Short mmCIF file of C-alpha atoms in Angstrom, two decimals:
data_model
loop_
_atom_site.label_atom_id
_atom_site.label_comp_id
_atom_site.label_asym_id
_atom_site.label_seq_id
_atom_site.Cartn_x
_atom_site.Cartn_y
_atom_site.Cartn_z
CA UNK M 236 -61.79 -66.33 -36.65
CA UNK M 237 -63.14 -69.32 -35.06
CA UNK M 238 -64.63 -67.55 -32.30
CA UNK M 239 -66.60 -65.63 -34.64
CA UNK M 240 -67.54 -68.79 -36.66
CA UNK M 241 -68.77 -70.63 -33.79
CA UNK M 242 -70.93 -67.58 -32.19
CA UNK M 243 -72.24 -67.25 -35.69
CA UNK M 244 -73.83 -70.82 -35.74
CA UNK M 245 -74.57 -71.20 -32.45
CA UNK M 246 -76.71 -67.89 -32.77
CA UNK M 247 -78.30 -69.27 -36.30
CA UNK M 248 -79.57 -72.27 -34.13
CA UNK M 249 -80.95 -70.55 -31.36
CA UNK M 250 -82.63 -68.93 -33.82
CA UNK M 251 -84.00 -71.77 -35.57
CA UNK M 252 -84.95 -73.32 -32.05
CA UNK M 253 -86.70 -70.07 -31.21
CA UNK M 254 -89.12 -70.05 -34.79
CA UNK M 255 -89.76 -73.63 -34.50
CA UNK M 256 -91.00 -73.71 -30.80
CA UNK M 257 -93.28 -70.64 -31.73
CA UNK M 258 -94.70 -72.42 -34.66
CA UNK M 259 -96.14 -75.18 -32.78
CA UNK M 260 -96.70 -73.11 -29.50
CA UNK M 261 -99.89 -70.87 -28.56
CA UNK M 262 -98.30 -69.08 -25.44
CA UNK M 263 -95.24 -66.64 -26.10
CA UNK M 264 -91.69 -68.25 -25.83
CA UNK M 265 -89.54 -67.49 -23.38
CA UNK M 266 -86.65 -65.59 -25.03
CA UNK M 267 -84.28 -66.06 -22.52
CA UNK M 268 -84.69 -69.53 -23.04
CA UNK M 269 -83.72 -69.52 -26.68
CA UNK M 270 -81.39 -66.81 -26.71
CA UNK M 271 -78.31 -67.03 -24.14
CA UNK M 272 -75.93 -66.70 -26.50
CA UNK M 273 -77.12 -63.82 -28.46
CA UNK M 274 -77.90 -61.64 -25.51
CA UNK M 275 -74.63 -62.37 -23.88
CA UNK M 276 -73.57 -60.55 -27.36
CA UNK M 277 -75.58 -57.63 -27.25
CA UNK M 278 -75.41 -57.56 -23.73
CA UNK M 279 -71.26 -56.58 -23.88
CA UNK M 280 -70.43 -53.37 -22.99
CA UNK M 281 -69.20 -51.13 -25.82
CA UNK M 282 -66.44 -49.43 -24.77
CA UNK M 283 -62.42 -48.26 -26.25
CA UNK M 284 -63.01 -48.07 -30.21
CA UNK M 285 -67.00 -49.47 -29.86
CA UNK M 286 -68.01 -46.89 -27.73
CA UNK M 287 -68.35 -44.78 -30.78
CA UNK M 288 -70.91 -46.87 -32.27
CA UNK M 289 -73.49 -45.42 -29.92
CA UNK M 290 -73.12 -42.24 -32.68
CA UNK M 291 -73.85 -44.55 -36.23
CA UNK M 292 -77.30 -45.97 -35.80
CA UNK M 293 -76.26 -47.89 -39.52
CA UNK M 294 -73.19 -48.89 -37.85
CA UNK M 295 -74.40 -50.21 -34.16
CA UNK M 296 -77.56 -51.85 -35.66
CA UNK M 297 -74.63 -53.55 -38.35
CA UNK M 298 -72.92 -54.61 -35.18
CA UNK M 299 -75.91 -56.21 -33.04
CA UNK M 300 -77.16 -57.97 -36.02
CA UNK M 301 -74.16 -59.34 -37.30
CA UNK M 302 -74.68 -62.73 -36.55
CA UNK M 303 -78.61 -63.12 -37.06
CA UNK M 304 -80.14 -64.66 -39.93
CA UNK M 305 -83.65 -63.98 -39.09
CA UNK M 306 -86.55 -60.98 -38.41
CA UNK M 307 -87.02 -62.40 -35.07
CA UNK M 308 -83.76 -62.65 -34.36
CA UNK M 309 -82.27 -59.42 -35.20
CA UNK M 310 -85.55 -57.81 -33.56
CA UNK M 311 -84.08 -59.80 -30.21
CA UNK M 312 -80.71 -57.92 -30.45
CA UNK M 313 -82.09 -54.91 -30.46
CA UNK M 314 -84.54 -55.62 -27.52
CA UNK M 315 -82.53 -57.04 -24.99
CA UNK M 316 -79.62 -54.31 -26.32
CA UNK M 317 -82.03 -51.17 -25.99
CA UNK M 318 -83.22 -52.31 -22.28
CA UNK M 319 -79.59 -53.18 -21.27
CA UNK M 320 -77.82 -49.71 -22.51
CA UNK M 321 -80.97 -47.29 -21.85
CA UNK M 322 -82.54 -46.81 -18.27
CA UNK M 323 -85.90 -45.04 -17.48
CA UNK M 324 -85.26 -41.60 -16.62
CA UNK M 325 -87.31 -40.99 -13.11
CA UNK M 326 -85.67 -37.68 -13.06
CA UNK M 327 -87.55 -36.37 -15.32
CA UNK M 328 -90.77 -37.86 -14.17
CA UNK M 329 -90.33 -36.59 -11.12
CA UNK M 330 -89.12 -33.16 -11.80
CA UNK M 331 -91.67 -32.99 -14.71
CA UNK M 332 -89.28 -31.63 -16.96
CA UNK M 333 -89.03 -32.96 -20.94
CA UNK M 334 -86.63 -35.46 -21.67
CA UNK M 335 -85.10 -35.45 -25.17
CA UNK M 336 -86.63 -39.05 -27.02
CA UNK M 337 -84.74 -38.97 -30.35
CA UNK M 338 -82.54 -42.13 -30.90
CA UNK M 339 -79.20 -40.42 -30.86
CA UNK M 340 -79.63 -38.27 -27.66
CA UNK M 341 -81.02 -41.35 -26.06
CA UNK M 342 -77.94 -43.35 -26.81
CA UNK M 343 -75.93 -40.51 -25.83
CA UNK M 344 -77.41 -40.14 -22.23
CA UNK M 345 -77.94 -44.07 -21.54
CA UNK M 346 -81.60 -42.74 -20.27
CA UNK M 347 -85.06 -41.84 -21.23
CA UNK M 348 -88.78 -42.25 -21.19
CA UNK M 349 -91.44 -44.78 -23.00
CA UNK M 350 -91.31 -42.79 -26.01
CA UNK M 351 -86.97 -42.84 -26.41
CA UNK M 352 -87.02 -46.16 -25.57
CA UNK M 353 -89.60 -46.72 -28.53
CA UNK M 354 -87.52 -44.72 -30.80
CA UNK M 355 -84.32 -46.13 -30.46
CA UNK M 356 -85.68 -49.73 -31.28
CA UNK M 357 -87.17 -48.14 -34.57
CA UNK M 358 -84.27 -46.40 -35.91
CA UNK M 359 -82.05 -49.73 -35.33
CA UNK M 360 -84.88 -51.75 -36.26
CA UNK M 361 -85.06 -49.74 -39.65
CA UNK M 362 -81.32 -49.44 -40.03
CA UNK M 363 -81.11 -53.25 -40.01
CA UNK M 364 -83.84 -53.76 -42.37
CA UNK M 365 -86.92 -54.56 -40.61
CA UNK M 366 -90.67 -54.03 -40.88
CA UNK M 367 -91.02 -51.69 -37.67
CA UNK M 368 -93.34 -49.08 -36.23
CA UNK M 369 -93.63 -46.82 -33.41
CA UNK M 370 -96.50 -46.63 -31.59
CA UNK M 371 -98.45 -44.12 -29.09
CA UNK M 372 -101.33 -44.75 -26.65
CA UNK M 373 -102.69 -45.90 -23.61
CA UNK M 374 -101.04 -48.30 -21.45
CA UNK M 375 -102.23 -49.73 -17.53
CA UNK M 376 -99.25 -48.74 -16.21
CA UNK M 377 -97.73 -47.94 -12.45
CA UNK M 378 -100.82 -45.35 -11.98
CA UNK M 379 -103.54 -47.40 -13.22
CA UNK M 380 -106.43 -47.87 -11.36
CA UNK M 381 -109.12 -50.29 -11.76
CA UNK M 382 -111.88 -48.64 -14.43
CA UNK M 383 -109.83 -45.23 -14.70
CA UNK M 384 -110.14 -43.93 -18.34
CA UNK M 385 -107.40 -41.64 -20.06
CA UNK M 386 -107.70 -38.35 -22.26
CA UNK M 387 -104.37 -38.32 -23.52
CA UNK M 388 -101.85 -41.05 -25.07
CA UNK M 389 -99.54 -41.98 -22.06
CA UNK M 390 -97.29 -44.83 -23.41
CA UNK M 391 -95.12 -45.88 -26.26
CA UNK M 392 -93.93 -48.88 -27.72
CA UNK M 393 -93.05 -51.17 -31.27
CA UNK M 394 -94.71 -53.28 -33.51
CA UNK M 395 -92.80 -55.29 -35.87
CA UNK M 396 -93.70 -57.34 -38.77
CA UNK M 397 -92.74 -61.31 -37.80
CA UNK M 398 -93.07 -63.67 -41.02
CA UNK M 399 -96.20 -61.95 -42.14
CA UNK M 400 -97.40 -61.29 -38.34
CA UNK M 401 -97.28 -57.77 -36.41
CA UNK M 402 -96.07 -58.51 -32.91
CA UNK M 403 -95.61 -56.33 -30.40
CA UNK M 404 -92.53 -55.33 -27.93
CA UNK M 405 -92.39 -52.74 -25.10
CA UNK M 406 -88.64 -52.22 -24.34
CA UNK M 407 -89.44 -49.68 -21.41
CA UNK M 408 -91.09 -52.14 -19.24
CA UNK M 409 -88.71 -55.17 -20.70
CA UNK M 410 -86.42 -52.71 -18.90
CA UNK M 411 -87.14 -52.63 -15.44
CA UNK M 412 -90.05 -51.78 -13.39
CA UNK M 413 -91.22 -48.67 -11.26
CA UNK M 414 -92.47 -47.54 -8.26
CA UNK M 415 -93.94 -44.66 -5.97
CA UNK M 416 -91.98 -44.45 -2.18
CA UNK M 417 -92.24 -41.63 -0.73
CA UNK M 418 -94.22 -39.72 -3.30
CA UNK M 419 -91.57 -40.12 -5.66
CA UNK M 420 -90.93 -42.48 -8.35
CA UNK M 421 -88.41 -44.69 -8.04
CA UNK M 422 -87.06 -47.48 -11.09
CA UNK M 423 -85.49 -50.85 -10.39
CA UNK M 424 -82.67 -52.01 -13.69
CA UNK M 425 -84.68 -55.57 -13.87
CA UNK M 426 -85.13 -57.47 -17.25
CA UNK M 427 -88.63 -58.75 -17.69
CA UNK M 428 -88.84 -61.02 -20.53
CA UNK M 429 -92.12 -60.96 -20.97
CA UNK M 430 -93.05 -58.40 -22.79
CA UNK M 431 -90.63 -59.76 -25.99
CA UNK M 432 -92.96 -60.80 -28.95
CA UNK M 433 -96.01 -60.47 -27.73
CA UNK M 434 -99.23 -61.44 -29.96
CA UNK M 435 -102.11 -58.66 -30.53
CA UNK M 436 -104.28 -60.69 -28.55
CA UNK M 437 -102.06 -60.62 -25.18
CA UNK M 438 -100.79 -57.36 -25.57
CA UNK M 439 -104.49 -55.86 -25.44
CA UNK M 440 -105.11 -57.04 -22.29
CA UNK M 441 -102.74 -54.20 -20.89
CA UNK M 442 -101.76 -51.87 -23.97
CA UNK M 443 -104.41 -50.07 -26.71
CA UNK M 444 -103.14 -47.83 -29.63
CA UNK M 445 -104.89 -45.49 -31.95
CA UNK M 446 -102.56 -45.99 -34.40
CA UNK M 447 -103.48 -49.91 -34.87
#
């Protein structure tokens, strides 16, 4: 259809915008620059006969990457899809109870922690082809202090493999961001685009894995 025809190039252009800027740029692009039309995509809701793609990793990450040509791009689609369909999942913060982190569960529930959020991006990420990993370690998040040190891993996010490049993406705090009121924590739904595509260099300032 021509719909389809015209969302397909207008998404292969913003595409093209997006790795040219970055090619000539030292900061990070801003994604929601480039991108309008491919996370007003990603961004619909999938419900009637779509609703069951939430069940087919193959099939969803088929259906968010449809129209990209690129790494970068279908690593946006999955991004700006995970932190629009998944929300952090205080609950179980709060109640300290586990919260189930595989990709299907996570779909399933719409909620989760660092570690579902990280998951869900891999399996789609793999499903659709790319160069992606999971990682675990330690992040200066809401209940960082100034000097404090950590024993144990306390944050998760993905590294993907850009054009020869690993670059690094934390859907969870893409997602929103949290806070304590009350002695409880409390999460705000509020895109941050800033932590899309991040290079090593940046992302050290505030994230540090083992694994890397």
């Amino acid at each position: 259809p021509a719909f389809e025809d015209d969302l397909s190039a207008t998404i292969e252009s913003e595409e093209k915008a997006y790795v040219s800027y970055r090619k000539t740029k030292d900061t990070n692009p801003s994604g929601e620059t480039f991108f309008r039309s491919l996370d007003a995509y990603v961004r619909r809701p999938l419900i009637g006969d779509l609703s069951r793609l939430k069940t087919n990793i193959p099939k969803l990450a088929e259906y968010l990457t449809r129209y990209c040509k690129t790494d970068i791009g279908k690593t946006r689609a999955i991004f700006v899809f995970t932190t629009e369909v998944i929300t952090y999942d205080v609950d179980s913060i709060n109640n300290n109870t586990t919260n189930n982190t595989d990709a299907l569960s996570v779909l399933e529930t719409g909620k989760s922690v660092c570690k579902g959020f990280a998951s869900v991006m891999q399996s789609l990420g793999e499903a659709c082809g790319l160069e992606i990993m999971k990682l675990h370690g330690y992040a200066k998040g809401l209940s960082y202090k100034e000097g404090m040190s950590y024993k144990d891993t306390n944050h998760a996010w993905n590294c993907v493999n850009i054009d020869g490049e690993w670059r690094f993406f934390d859907n969870t705090w893409a997602e929103g961001y949290s806070e304590y009121i009350d002695g409880k924590m409390v999460s705000t739904k509020r895109y941050k685009n800033k932590w899309f595509d991040v290079c090593a260099e940046v992302f050290a300032f505030s994230h540090f894995s083992p694994d890397t």
